[in-house]
Each structure stands twice: as C-alpha cells, then as structure tokens.
Amino acid sequence: MPLSFGFMGGGGIFKLPLPLRLNYAELDKTYTWHPFTPMRDWCAPEHEPLMLCSGEGCYLVDQHGNRYLDGNASIWTNIHGHCHPRINEAIKAQLDRVAHTSYLGFGNPPAAQLASELVGLFPDGGLEKVFFSDNGSTAIEAAVRMSLQFWRQNGQPGRDVILAFDAAYHGDTLGAASLGGIPLFKGSANQFGYVVQRVRTFEDLAALPADDLQHIAAVIIEPLVQGVNTMRIWPKGMLKALETWCRGQGIFLILDEVMTGLGRTGTMFACQQEKVVPDFLCMAKGLSGGYLPLAATLVNQRVYEGFLGAPSEGRTFFYGHSFTGNQLGCAAALASLAVFREEKVLEQLPAKIKAFDRLLQGLTDMAHVLEVRRCGLIAGIELVKQRSPRLDYETAEQVGARVCVAARKHGLLTRPIANTIVLMPPLCVVESELEAMVRAVRLAVEEVCGA
Ligand code: PMP
C-alpha cells in the first residue's frame, strides 16, 4: 500500500509516496529496458541502477537520499529547476479541471493561450501558427511532412528532397532518424525514411548545382550548435547566411530548436542571436519547463495557407498524435513562460554564462581535455588520451561513461556523448552550483584519465 515517507535531502525534506519494501532497482533490472543503454551491463549483478526519487531546483535525490546536481538538466529538458512551485501549482490546478482532452476536433484553453504566447515570442512576426505534438522527434516529423506536402499541393511537386547536415541529429522516429547524420543513431533508418541530401558545411550547400536545388523542399539545421554531435558550434554568421540563401532559392528553412530553444543559448531561441526567422521552428524538451512531454512546430502564414481548401481537395495536414495539445503540458508551458517573465530569467543569463565560461576555461589546461565547446549554458568537454599529437581513447575504454559515473561521487549527474562530457544545467543554476559542477568534472577526469 502506498505510504508517505520523508527524508532529509540537505535542501529540505523530500516527501515521497513510496510503497515500502519494494526494491525499485531490482524491479527496474527485472522488468524494464532503457533507451540508449547496453542492458547486459545495466543488469549485471554488481550494477545498482540509480533511481531518481525527487528533486528541487538544480538537485536530484536518489533512492538512498544522496543529492546530486542535475548537470544535464535531465537530458536537456529542465529549465527553471525541479519542483518549481509556480509550475507545480499550474499543473495541479489544471489537473483539477481536466488532464487531457482530444485536440482532434476540439480546442482547449491552455493550448490556445500557449499558442498565442509562443507566437508572441517572435515580436517581429514571421511565425504565426502553432502545431502541437509530444516530443522533439514528432515536432520535426510535422515540419518535414508539412514542407513536403506544401510543395506537392502548391505547384512544385518535384521538391521532395530534404537537405540535412553531416552529423546532424533530429530525433529517433523513423523519419527524424533518416535526417540524422550520425550512423550509430540511424539504425534501420539507413534504408528507409525521407529522401535526404547531405552536406557538411554551408559552403558545400552553396556550391550545389542548380539541378539539385530544384528538388530541394527544405533545409533542416540545429541552429548555432549541433547537440548530439558532441556540441559542435557552427561558425558565427552561418545561420544568417543560410537563411539568406534559402530565401534566394525559394527553399524552406526548418530550425530544430529542440535542444537550443527556451533560453539554453542565452536568448529565448538560438535563431534570435542572428536575427533569423525560419519557415518552421521546432521546439520540445524545455517547452513545458521540462516537466511534461510537449512539443510545438511553429510555421509562417504562407505555409499554413498552403493547406487551406475544401476537404474534398485533400489539402489537409493528416498527421497528429493522441496527446496533441495536452492540457497539463500546455498549463506547465504557460507557467514556465510566466517564470521566464517574472524571474527575469533571460536577463540573468549573461552573468551566468560569463561565470560558466570562466569556470570551464579552467579545465582547458588539463592534460586530457582536448577542447571545451560552449554556447550559452551548453558545454561539451572533449576528452582524449593525448592532446598532441592527438590520440583518441578506444571506444571499448568507455572513458566518457566512466568519467560520468565517477562524477556522481562528487555530486554531479550527467551523461557523455562518446568521450565528450556534457554540462547543460537548468537555467536557474547559480554560480556556486556551476562551480561545483565544473569541480566534479575536474575530479572525475583526474580520477579516470589521470591528472
Ligand atoms: N532534435 C534535437 C536537436 C535533439 O537534441 C533531440 C533530442 N536529443 C531531438 C531532436 C529529439 O527529441 P526527442 O528525444 O524529444 O524526440
């Protein structure tokens, strides 16, 4: 029977409604299958999975009451910290009205208000309509399918190729994965999915022959920084040049702001740093403050109007998911946007980013740190066996993963991408927490790689 029990977690008492006597770690190992996880090692007798039971601000608490800093904002989702009272209250209040209703054939108040506020985040216009879905991958699917259908029914059916960048990552559903350029994550999408033409740089794209260009429906890019590609930063000005090129060619620009959106890069959206307005903008992860699965694909008026017509004309966008426009998620997102305004979150970012930069700079003289890549409150710390001449660790050494496990002893939770350690704290992080995160990475790297 569920019972409540509380324990001291340093910052306060965390109350958990837990059924006592269950060994959750054992249940997990016996019954569940985790994403991106080699399950044989996970289930090995000597491995006790960390079960995260509660959180407050930038901290998470495990089954033993140990507190950790949430160094990757719970896989890049959390924005204002865990259990933010404003967001918790908004979800509870919505729950007492209704949790979920169909968005197919019906509207609802929080989704309508959220759509208007999202459009309002682009005060200079250019993005006028909001299509809701559940996660980053579906936000991308919606944008790509809209772009293809748009051309098909608006006079240019030959535009059926999506132009994507090398080493891009846009999600794991079949279509989204087919856009990705990292073989490890493409899986069976290698043979299936969209017709994709791939380029490495903007210069490669600009050099494409005219014959190719007439088949391209849209270009898709992660603006400013390729996340899963170990936090690679695009050259300054590249996004603006890409926008100009797309306009000149009459090709759609799709921005994947699933990771970069909602303040991560220092502005509400990465594209705003280069004053770029795409035809499609996809957001997810941080949209609900990172509390509930919610995504949105914003489009301009032209795209929207390309789907209007009598039902018999077959111009409708026949795509969607059961939880589209979820009322709890939209209520959380509205509260998260209110926190942005009320707590002046964006205004506080420059000082935090400056401190983060200074702290990360301190890692660059470590023997095994090849490079620290940073954009806003996003950082990738790449580790190598030897800096010069460069010698990489073997995959089998699992150095990135071992560093992240070692960091737990120093109070930090995060996850690597290969041998790049990611730090991406919630935006509510304070300087002392940034300091503790970077210190934990330093100690863990010293322990695993040697000083
Ligand atoms: N696009 C980017 C840039 C991402 O980083 C991710 C997730 N890491 C996705 C799309 C897919 O999002 P989701 O996992 O919510 O489907």
Tab-separated table of C-alpha atoms and ligand atoms in Angstrom:
chain	number	residue	atom	x	y	z
A	1	MET	CA	0.000	0.000	0.000
A	2	PRO	CA	1.457	3.426	-0.857
A	3	LEU	CA	2.723	5.212	2.230
A	4	SER	CA	4.288	8.622	2.521
A	5	PHE	CA	7.740	8.929	3.964
A	6	GLY	CA	10.092	11.853	4.213
A	7	PHE	CA	13.842	12.162	4.443
A	8	MET	CA	16.298	14.988	4.765
A	9	GLY	CA	17.898	15.835	1.481
A	10	GLY	CA	20.144	18.720	2.524
A	11	GLY	CA	17.971	21.440	0.991
A	12	GLY	CA	14.814	20.314	2.786
A	13	ILE	CA	12.559	17.368	3.379
A	14	PHE	CA	11.505	15.459	0.296
A	15	LYS	CA	8.222	13.660	0.704
A	16	LEU	CA	7.793	10.569	-1.359
A	17	PRO	CA	4.673	8.496	-1.683
A	18	LEU	CA	6.513	5.207	-1.955
A	19	PRO	CA	5.210	1.710	-1.469
A	20	LEU	CA	7.659	0.479	1.156
A	21	ARG	CA	9.544	-2.812	0.937
A	22	LEU	CA	9.839	-2.717	-2.859
A	23	ASN	CA	13.331	-2.815	-4.216
A	24	TYR	CA	12.892	-0.485	-7.171
A	25	ALA	CA	16.363	-1.027	-8.541
A	26	GLU	CA	15.696	-4.763	-8.731
A	27	LEU	CA	12.271	-4.232	-10.284
A	28	ASP	CA	13.892	-1.980	-12.849
A	29	LYS	CA	16.535	-4.535	-13.733
A	30	THR	CA	13.974	-7.311	-13.939
A	31	TYR	CA	11.285	-5.595	-15.948
A	32	THR	CA	12.454	-2.537	-17.864
A	33	TRP	CA	14.500	-1.773	-20.981
A	34	HIS	CA	16.224	1.608	-21.072
A	35	PRO	CA	16.893	3.754	-24.143
A	36	PHE	CA	20.459	4.030	-25.485
A	37	THR	CA	21.559	1.582	-22.793
A	38	PRO	CA	23.578	-1.638	-23.105
A	39	MET	CA	21.221	-3.728	-20.983
A	40	ARG	CA	23.606	-6.598	-20.208
A	41	ASP	CA	25.874	-4.277	-18.232
A	42	TRP	CA	22.900	-2.460	-16.731
A	43	CYS	CA	21.561	-5.736	-15.349
A	44	ALA	CA	24.926	-7.052	-14.163
A	45	PRO	CA	24.762	-8.145	-10.513
A	46	GLU	CA	27.333	-5.532	-9.444
A	47	HIS	CA	25.343	-2.648	-11.000
A	48	GLU	CA	22.768	-0.937	-8.854
A	49	PRO	CA	20.803	1.492	-11.046
A	50	LEU	CA	20.398	4.969	-9.660
A	51	MET	CA	16.713	5.533	-9.042
A	52	LEU	CA	15.853	9.224	-9.018
A	53	CYS	CA	13.133	9.828	-6.477
A	54	SER	CA	12.763	13.558	-6.012
A	55	GLY	CA	14.169	16.906	-6.972
A	56	GLU	CA	14.338	20.539	-6.016
A	57	GLY	CA	15.927	23.317	-8.068
A	58	CYS	CA	19.108	22.015	-9.673
A	59	TYR	CA	19.239	18.995	-7.353
A	60	LEU	CA	18.027	15.422	-7.701
A	61	VAL	CA	17.844	12.819	-4.936
A	62	ASP	CA	18.383	9.075	-5.351
A	63	GLN	CA	16.897	6.063	-3.554
A	64	HIS	CA	19.481	6.386	-0.756
A	65	GLY	CA	18.856	10.076	-0.167
A	66	ASN	CA	22.048	11.185	-1.953
A	67	ARG	CA	21.800	14.612	-3.577
A	68	TYR	CA	23.262	15.414	-6.971
A	69	LEU	CA	23.411	18.444	-9.211
A	70	ASP	CA	21.412	17.807	-12.369
A	71	GLY	CA	24.296	18.563	-14.727
A	72	ASN	CA	22.452	17.845	-17.973
A	73	ALA	CA	19.063	19.230	-16.931
A	74	SER	CA	17.573	15.722	-17.135
A	75	ILE	CA	18.605	15.082	-20.731
A	76	TRP	CA	18.416	18.746	-21.744
A	77	THR	CA	14.815	19.291	-20.679
A	78	ASN	CA	14.655	21.126	-17.358
A	79	ILE	CA	14.636	24.916	-17.457
A	80	HIS	CA	13.704	26.508	-14.106
A	81	GLY	CA	14.688	23.667	-11.776
A	82	HIS	CA	12.755	20.724	-10.388
A	83	CYS	CA	9.577	21.210	-8.368
A	84	HIS	CA	9.336	24.891	-9.182
A	85	PRO	CA	6.303	25.960	-7.126
A	86	ARG	CA	4.839	28.047	-9.982
A	87	ILE	CA	4.909	25.133	-12.434
A	88	ASN	CA	3.829	22.542	-9.863
A	89	GLU	CA	0.844	24.689	-8.889
A	90	ALA	CA	-0.138	25.263	-12.511
A	91	ILE	CA	-0.117	21.526	-13.222
A	92	LYS	CA	-2.118	20.781	-10.066
A	93	ALA	CA	-4.675	23.476	-10.854
A	94	GLN	CA	-5.069	22.173	-14.404
A	95	LEU	CA	-5.361	18.620	-13.104
A	96	ASP	CA	-8.373	19.641	-11.038
A	97	ARG	CA	-10.053	20.899	-14.218
A	98	VAL	CA	-9.080	18.183	-16.680
A	99	ALA	CA	-5.838	16.379	-17.583
A	100	HIS	CA	-6.260	15.654	-21.253
A	101	THR	CA	-8.850	16.077	-23.970
A	102	SER	CA	-8.642	15.383	-27.682
A	103	TYR	CA	-7.178	18.115	-29.884
A	104	LEU	CA	-8.663	16.414	-32.935
A	105	GLY	CA	-11.889	18.307	-33.434
A	106	PHE	CA	-11.680	20.258	-30.156
A	107	GLY	CA	-9.638	23.081	-28.731
A	108	ASN	CA	-8.775	23.819	-25.113
A	109	PRO	CA	-7.946	26.972	-23.140
A	110	PRO	CA	-4.289	26.330	-22.153
A	111	ALA	CA	-3.338	25.217	-25.688
A	112	ALA	CA	-4.994	28.292	-27.233
A	113	GLN	CA	-3.269	30.632	-24.792
A	114	LEU	CA	0.068	28.871	-25.190
A	115	ALA	CA	-0.097	29.109	-28.982
A	116	SER	CA	-0.696	32.848	-28.750
A	117	GLU	CA	2.185	33.282	-26.298
A	118	LEU	CA	4.567	31.231	-28.442
A	119	VAL	CA	3.771	33.358	-31.494
A	120	GLY	CA	4.286	36.398	-29.245
A	121	LEU	CA	7.868	35.266	-28.561
A	122	PHE	CA	8.620	36.439	-32.103
A	123	PRO	CA	7.569	40.075	-31.820
A	124	ASP	CA	8.791	40.927	-35.304
A	125	GLY	CA	6.451	38.314	-36.769
A	126	GLY	CA	7.208	35.567	-39.226
A	127	LEU	CA	5.881	32.614	-37.239
A	128	GLU	CA	2.117	32.766	-36.946
A	129	LYS	CA	0.697	29.279	-36.348
A	130	VAL	CA	1.452	26.570	-33.804
A	131	PHE	CA	1.107	22.833	-34.427
A	132	PHE	CA	1.407	20.845	-31.183
A	133	SER	CA	2.857	17.374	-30.710
A	134	ASP	CA	4.560	15.362	-27.964
A	135	ASN	CA	8.340	15.366	-28.339
A	136	GLY	CA	11.264	16.599	-30.370
A	137	SER	CA	11.066	13.862	-32.976
A	138	THR	CA	7.398	14.461	-33.700
A	139	ALA	CA	7.925	18.233	-33.879
A	140	ILE	CA	10.490	17.502	-36.603
A	141	GLU	CA	8.273	14.953	-38.374
A	142	ALA	CA	5.482	17.526	-38.521
A	143	ALA	CA	7.751	20.199	-40.020
A	144	VAL	CA	9.289	17.918	-42.624
A	145	ARG	CA	5.995	16.362	-43.663
A	146	MET	CA	4.391	19.805	-43.904
A	147	SER	CA	7.230	21.047	-46.089
A	148	LEU	CA	6.937	18.079	-48.464
A	149	GLN	CA	3.154	18.232	-48.638
A	150	PHE	CA	3.246	22.006	-49.149
A	151	TRP	CA	5.244	21.730	-52.369
A	152	ARG	CA	3.231	18.747	-53.575
A	153	GLN	CA	-0.019	20.675	-53.431
A	154	ASN	CA	1.285	24.125	-54.299
A	155	GLY	CA	2.687	23.676	-57.732
A	156	GLN	CA	6.189	22.274	-57.185
A	157	PRO	CA	5.769	18.521	-56.607
A	158	GLY	CA	9.354	17.923	-57.700
A	159	ARG	CA	10.617	19.407	-54.454
A	160	ASP	CA	10.844	16.165	-52.476
A	161	VAL	CA	14.372	16.120	-51.057
A	162	ILE	CA	15.361	17.331	-47.593
A	163	LEU	CA	18.781	18.842	-47.246
A	164	ALA	CA	20.415	17.972	-43.927
A	165	PHE	CA	23.871	18.412	-42.451
A	166	ASP	CA	26.502	15.801	-41.724
A	167	ALA	CA	26.447	14.544	-38.154
A	168	ALA	CA	23.076	16.182	-37.523
A	169	TYR	CA	20.617	14.685	-35.058
A	170	HIS	CA	16.898	15.331	-35.288
A	171	GLY	CA	15.315	12.519	-33.280
A	172	ASP	CA	14.637	8.807	-33.313
A	173	THR	CA	11.340	8.191	-35.074
A	174	LEU	CA	11.989	6.705	-38.489
A	175	GLY	CA	11.617	9.921	-40.466
A	176	ALA	CA	13.555	12.059	-37.994
A	177	ALA	CA	16.308	9.445	-37.777
A	178	SER	CA	16.619	9.361	-41.562
A	179	LEU	CA	17.542	13.059	-41.435
A	180	GLY	CA	20.290	12.362	-38.926
A	181	GLY	CA	23.888	12.037	-39.984
A	182	ILE	CA	25.333	10.001	-37.107
A	183	PRO	CA	25.398	6.324	-38.203
A	184	LEU	CA	25.096	4.993	-34.641
A	185	PHE	CA	21.694	6.618	-34.194
A	186	LYS	CA	20.261	5.938	-37.626
A	187	GLY	CA	19.619	2.240	-37.130
A	188	SER	CA	17.232	0.856	-39.736
A	189	ALA	CA	16.543	4.398	-40.988
A	190	ASN	CA	19.586	3.895	-43.203
A	191	GLN	CA	17.355	2.224	-45.766
A	192	PHE	CA	14.044	3.931	-45.029
A	193	GLY	CA	12.746	7.392	-44.403
A	194	TYR	CA	12.911	10.677	-46.270
A	195	VAL	CA	14.988	11.301	-49.366
A	196	VAL	CA	17.900	13.202	-47.898
A	197	GLN	CA	20.781	15.032	-49.482
A	198	ARG	CA	23.575	15.691	-47.062
A	199	VAL	CA	26.146	18.452	-46.908
A	200	ARG	CA	28.988	19.151	-44.488
A	201	THR	CA	29.108	22.936	-44.457
A	202	PHE	CA	27.229	25.968	-45.694
A	203	GLU	CA	29.894	26.373	-48.377
A	204	ASP	CA	29.148	22.831	-49.664
A	205	LEU	CA	25.481	23.692	-49.785
A	206	ALA	CA	26.033	26.976	-51.597
A	207	ALA	CA	28.101	25.102	-54.200
A	208	LEU	CA	25.337	22.604	-55.069
A	209	PRO	CA	24.459	22.529	-58.785
A	210	ALA	CA	21.212	24.181	-59.884
A	211	ASP	CA	19.851	20.800	-60.985
A	212	ASP	CA	19.958	19.587	-57.377
A	213	LEU	CA	18.410	22.741	-55.963
A	214	GLN	CA	15.135	22.426	-57.827
A	215	HIS	CA	14.434	19.154	-55.979
A	216	ILE	CA	15.036	20.508	-52.502
A	217	ALA	CA	11.976	21.115	-50.355
A	218	ALA	CA	13.712	22.322	-47.213
A	219	VAL	CA	16.994	22.632	-45.357
A	220	ILE	CA	16.996	21.449	-41.753
A	221	ILE	CA	19.582	22.501	-39.193
A	222	GLU	CA	20.229	22.644	-35.461
A	223	PRO	CA	20.975	26.383	-35.151
A	224	LEU	CA	24.238	27.605	-33.560
A	225	VAL	CA	25.202	24.191	-32.151
A	226	GLN	CA	24.852	20.544	-33.180
A	227	GLY	CA	23.956	18.944	-29.861
A	228	VAL	CA	24.302	15.187	-30.220
A	229	ASN	CA	27.334	15.730	-32.439
A	230	THR	CA	29.266	16.403	-29.206
A	231	MET	CA	28.218	20.057	-29.030
A	232	ARG	CA	29.834	21.306	-32.259
A	233	ILE	CA	29.441	25.035	-32.699
A	234	TRP	CA	28.606	26.413	-36.154
A	235	PRO	CA	30.691	29.343	-37.412
A	236	LYS	CA	29.294	32.748	-36.438
A	237	GLY	CA	27.052	34.187	-39.138
A	238	MET	CA	26.463	30.817	-40.815
A	239	LEU	CA	22.803	30.697	-39.810
A	240	LYS	CA	22.136	34.153	-41.262
A	241	ALA	CA	23.896	33.179	-44.476
A	242	LEU	CA	21.790	30.025	-44.636
A	243	GLU	CA	18.572	31.998	-44.168
A	244	THR	CA	19.550	34.413	-46.930
A	245	TRP	CA	20.446	31.516	-49.229
A	246	CYS	CA	17.140	29.719	-48.542
A	247	ARG	CA	15.145	32.893	-49.284
A	248	GLY	CA	17.091	33.397	-52.504
A	249	GLN	CA	16.442	29.834	-53.657
A	250	GLY	CA	12.826	29.683	-52.516
A	251	ILE	CA	13.655	26.718	-50.270
A	252	PHE	CA	12.142	26.310	-46.793
A	253	LEU	CA	14.307	26.665	-43.706
A	254	ILE	CA	13.465	24.320	-40.813
A	255	LEU	CA	15.144	25.086	-37.497
A	256	ASP	CA	15.454	22.285	-34.970
A	257	GLU	CA	15.456	24.222	-31.690
A	258	VAL	CA	14.563	21.116	-29.690
A	259	MET	CA	17.770	21.459	-27.683
A	260	THR	CA	18.673	25.114	-28.237
A	261	GLY	CA	15.225	26.601	-27.608
A	262	LEU	CA	13.853	28.128	-24.422
A	263	GLY	CA	16.919	30.025	-23.278
A	264	ARG	CA	19.714	27.449	-23.460
A	265	THR	CA	21.933	29.520	-25.743
A	266	GLY	CA	21.371	32.800	-23.888
A	267	THR	CA	18.418	34.052	-25.947
A	268	MET	CA	14.925	32.562	-25.953
A	269	PHE	CA	15.715	30.873	-29.276
A	270	ALA	CA	19.111	30.374	-30.873
A	271	CYS	CA	17.931	31.888	-34.168
A	272	GLN	CA	17.295	35.207	-32.446
A	273	GLN	CA	21.050	35.666	-31.984
A	274	GLU	CA	21.432	36.048	-35.744
A	275	LYS	CA	18.023	37.655	-36.286
A	276	VAL	CA	16.908	34.683	-38.350
A	277	VAL	CA	13.246	33.766	-38.835
A	278	PRO	CA	12.727	30.297	-40.306
A	279	ASP	CA	9.690	28.929	-42.110
A	280	PHE	CA	9.403	26.166	-39.498
A	281	LEU	CA	10.681	26.234	-35.918
A	282	CYS	CA	10.568	23.038	-33.828
A	283	MET	CA	10.704	23.095	-30.044
A	284	ALA	CA	10.161	20.423	-27.387
A	285	LYS	CA	12.299	19.421	-24.369
A	286	GLY	CA	12.212	22.710	-22.410
A	287	LEU	CA	8.823	23.885	-23.679
A	288	SER	CA	6.945	22.631	-20.612
A	289	GLY	CA	9.842	23.710	-18.390
A	290	GLY	CA	10.940	20.105	-18.876
A	291	TYR	CA	8.016	18.811	-16.771
A	292	LEU	CA	5.832	17.032	-19.327
A	293	PRO	CA	6.190	15.775	-22.906
A	294	LEU	CA	5.119	18.649	-25.117
A	295	ALA	CA	6.336	19.943	-28.454
A	296	ALA	CA	5.414	22.590	-30.972
A	297	THR	CA	6.139	23.256	-34.634
A	298	LEU	CA	5.709	26.932	-35.468
A	299	VAL	CA	5.117	27.906	-39.101
A	300	ASN	CA	4.596	31.071	-41.071
A	301	GLN	CA	1.343	32.197	-42.638
A	302	ARG	CA	2.393	31.143	-46.131
A	303	VAL	CA	2.944	27.523	-45.068
A	304	TYR	CA	-0.350	27.491	-43.177
A	305	GLU	CA	-2.300	28.898	-46.096
A	306	GLY	CA	-0.824	26.271	-48.395
A	307	PHE	CA	-3.007	23.730	-46.600
A	308	LEU	CA	-6.316	25.571	-46.846
A	309	GLY	CA	-9.121	24.381	-49.106
A	310	ALA	CA	-12.291	22.344	-49.173
A	311	PRO	CA	-11.950	18.898	-47.531
A	312	SER	CA	-12.535	17.291	-50.919
A	313	GLU	CA	-9.401	18.998	-52.286
A	314	GLY	CA	-7.266	16.821	-49.964
A	315	ARG	CA	-5.048	19.687	-48.808
A	316	THR	CA	-5.490	18.992	-45.090
A	317	PHE	CA	-2.466	18.037	-42.987
A	318	PHE	CA	-3.413	14.498	-41.976
A	319	TYR	CA	-0.922	13.991	-39.199
A	320	GLY	CA	-1.108	14.089	-35.406
A	321	HIS	CA	-0.914	12.239	-32.122
A	322	SER	CA	-3.354	11.290	-29.380
A	323	PHE	CA	-1.751	13.589	-26.824
A	324	THR	CA	-1.515	16.629	-29.102
A	325	GLY	CA	-2.384	19.821	-27.216
A	326	ASN	CA	-2.263	18.022	-23.862
A	327	GLN	CA	-3.811	20.336	-21.293
A	328	LEU	CA	-1.423	19.529	-18.435
A	329	GLY	CA	1.591	20.045	-20.685
A	330	CYS	CA	0.261	23.342	-22.026
A	331	ALA	CA	-0.504	24.552	-18.479
A	332	ALA	CA	3.069	23.686	-17.473
A	333	ALA	CA	4.416	25.534	-20.520
A	334	LEU	CA	2.357	28.636	-19.729
A	335	ALA	CA	3.699	28.600	-16.176
A	336	SER	CA	7.235	28.145	-17.490
A	337	LEU	CA	6.864	31.184	-19.772
A	338	ALA	CA	5.475	33.125	-16.794
A	339	VAL	CA	8.573	32.176	-14.789
A	340	PHE	CA	10.749	33.467	-17.635
A	341	ARG	CA	8.992	36.836	-17.324
A	342	GLU	CA	8.535	37.047	-13.549
A	343	GLU	CA	12.019	35.870	-12.586
A	344	LYS	CA	13.720	37.750	-15.424
A	345	VAL	CA	15.410	34.509	-16.425
A	346	LEU	CA	16.873	35.701	-19.737
A	347	GLU	CA	18.127	38.916	-18.154
A	348	GLN	CA	20.141	36.902	-15.631
A	349	LEU	CA	21.758	34.629	-18.192
A	350	PRO	CA	24.673	36.813	-19.369
A	351	ALA	CA	26.250	36.830	-15.880
A	352	LYS	CA	25.764	33.075	-15.505
A	353	ILE	CA	27.173	32.381	-18.959
A	354	LYS	CA	30.191	34.542	-18.170
A	355	ALA	CA	30.827	32.642	-14.943
A	356	PHE	CA	30.356	29.302	-16.716
A	357	ASP	CA	32.832	30.358	-19.373
A	358	ARG	CA	35.412	31.359	-16.790
A	359	LEU	CA	34.999	28.114	-14.844
A	360	LEU	CA	35.195	25.952	-17.982
A	361	GLN	CA	38.284	27.825	-19.095
A	362	GLY	CA	39.941	26.366	-16.017
A	363	LEU	CA	39.560	22.867	-17.485
A	364	THR	CA	41.351	23.643	-20.728
A	365	ASP	CA	44.817	23.185	-19.247
A	366	MET	CA	44.044	19.612	-18.171
A	367	ALA	CA	46.205	17.061	-19.994
A	368	HIS	CA	43.240	15.026	-21.277
A	369	VAL	CA	40.882	17.856	-22.186
A	370	LEU	CA	41.184	18.428	-25.926
A	371	GLU	CA	38.648	21.213	-26.152
A	372	VAL	CA	35.755	22.791	-24.286
A	373	ARG	CA	32.962	23.839	-26.644
A	374	ARG	CA	30.374	26.221	-25.267
A	375	CYS	CA	27.268	28.055	-26.382
A	376	GLY	CA	25.249	29.825	-23.702
A	377	LEU	CA	24.706	27.372	-20.836
A	378	ILE	CA	25.605	24.406	-23.055
A	379	ALA	CA	29.062	22.868	-22.813
A	380	GLY	CA	30.868	19.877	-24.296
A	381	ILE	CA	34.185	18.904	-22.716
A	382	GLU	CA	36.015	16.587	-25.103
A	383	LEU	CA	38.488	14.119	-23.619
A	384	VAL	CA	41.396	12.478	-25.433
A	385	LYS	CA	44.147	10.062	-24.454
A	386	GLN	CA	46.750	12.534	-25.668
A	387	ARG	CA	46.353	16.079	-26.901
A	388	SER	CA	49.322	16.426	-29.209
A	389	PRO	CA	49.684	14.573	-31.416
A	390	ARG	CA	46.025	13.801	-30.938
A	391	LEU	CA	45.273	10.288	-29.754
A	392	ASP	CA	41.674	9.294	-29.034
A	393	TYR	CA	40.533	6.791	-26.456
A	394	GLU	CA	39.296	3.477	-27.818
A	395	THR	CA	35.502	3.052	-27.717
A	396	ALA	CA	35.993	-0.035	-25.534
A	397	GLU	CA	37.618	2.105	-22.847
A	398	GLN	CA	34.258	3.863	-22.269
A	399	VAL	CA	36.078	6.847	-20.854
A	400	GLY	CA	33.200	9.329	-21.148
A	401	ALA	CA	30.820	6.954	-19.383
A	402	ARG	CA	33.362	6.179	-16.651
A	403	VAL	CA	34.007	9.881	-16.022
A	404	CYS	CA	30.271	10.470	-15.596
A	405	VAL	CA	29.974	7.575	-13.132
A	406	ALA	CA	32.986	8.907	-11.217
A	407	ALA	CA	31.383	12.385	-11.137
A	408	ARG	CA	28.491	11.003	-9.101
A	409	LYS	CA	30.808	10.627	-6.112
A	410	HIS	CA	31.384	14.355	-6.396
A	411	GLY	CA	27.683	15.129	-6.502
A	412	LEU	CA	27.118	15.510	-10.244
A	413	LEU	CA	24.813	13.669	-12.620
A	414	THR	CA	25.398	13.948	-16.324
A	415	ARG	CA	25.766	11.817	-19.430
A	416	PRO	CA	28.508	11.821	-22.047
A	417	ILE	CA	28.289	11.678	-25.819
A	418	ALA	CA	31.156	9.314	-26.611
A	419	ASN	CA	34.117	10.969	-24.851
A	420	THR	CA	32.568	14.403	-24.595
A	421	ILE	CA	31.188	15.260	-21.179
A	422	VAL	CA	28.063	17.400	-21.431
A	423	LEU	CA	27.220	20.128	-18.953
A	424	MET	CA	23.866	21.776	-19.543
A	425	PRO	CA	22.427	22.940	-16.221
A	426	PRO	CA	18.885	24.216	-15.698
A	427	LEU	CA	18.795	27.980	-16.341
A	428	CYS	CA	18.080	28.624	-12.634
A	429	VAL	CA	21.600	27.430	-11.772
A	430	VAL	CA	23.615	29.773	-9.544
A	431	GLU	CA	27.347	30.415	-9.710
A	432	SER	CA	28.220	28.195	-6.745
A	433	GLU	CA	26.380	25.309	-8.436
A	434	LEU	CA	28.206	25.908	-11.706
A	435	GLU	CA	31.437	25.872	-9.713
A	436	ALA	CA	30.503	22.568	-8.055
A	437	MET	CA	29.612	21.020	-11.433
A	438	VAL	CA	32.886	22.002	-13.066
A	439	ARG	CA	34.839	20.899	-9.968
A	440	ALA	CA	33.124	17.494	-10.104
A	441	VAL	CA	34.060	17.097	-13.772
A	442	ARG	CA	37.684	18.002	-12.981
A	443	LEU	CA	37.916	15.479	-10.131
A	444	ALA	CA	36.247	12.753	-12.182
A	445	VAL	CA	38.519	13.328	-15.187
A	446	GLU	CA	41.583	13.251	-12.924
A	447	GLU	CA	40.390	10.011	-11.385
A	448	VAL	CA	39.611	8.223	-14.658
A	449	CYS	CA	42.177	9.726	-17.049
A	450	GLY	CA	44.952	10.630	-14.638
A	451	ALA	CA	45.911	14.216	-13.873
B	1	PMP	N1	16.399	17.358	-32.140
B	1	PMP	C1	17.442	17.620	-31.350
B	1	PMP	C2	18.389	18.726	-31.723
B	1	PMP	C3	17.629	16.894	-30.177
B	1	PMP	O1	18.674	17.148	-29.401
B	1	PMP	C4	16.703	15.875	-29.847
B	1	PMP	C5	16.848	15.025	-28.603
B	1	PMP	N2	18.075	14.971	-28.022
B	1	PMP	C6	15.631	15.633	-30.717
B	1	PMP	C7	15.502	16.396	-31.857
B	1	PMP	C8	14.617	14.563	-30.428
B	1	PMP	O2	13.857	14.912	-29.339
B	1	PMP	P1	13.026	13.793	-28.549
B	1	PMP	O3	14.043	12.948	-27.848
B	1	PMP	O4	12.164	14.577	-27.610
B	1	PMP	O5	12.235	13.042	-29.558
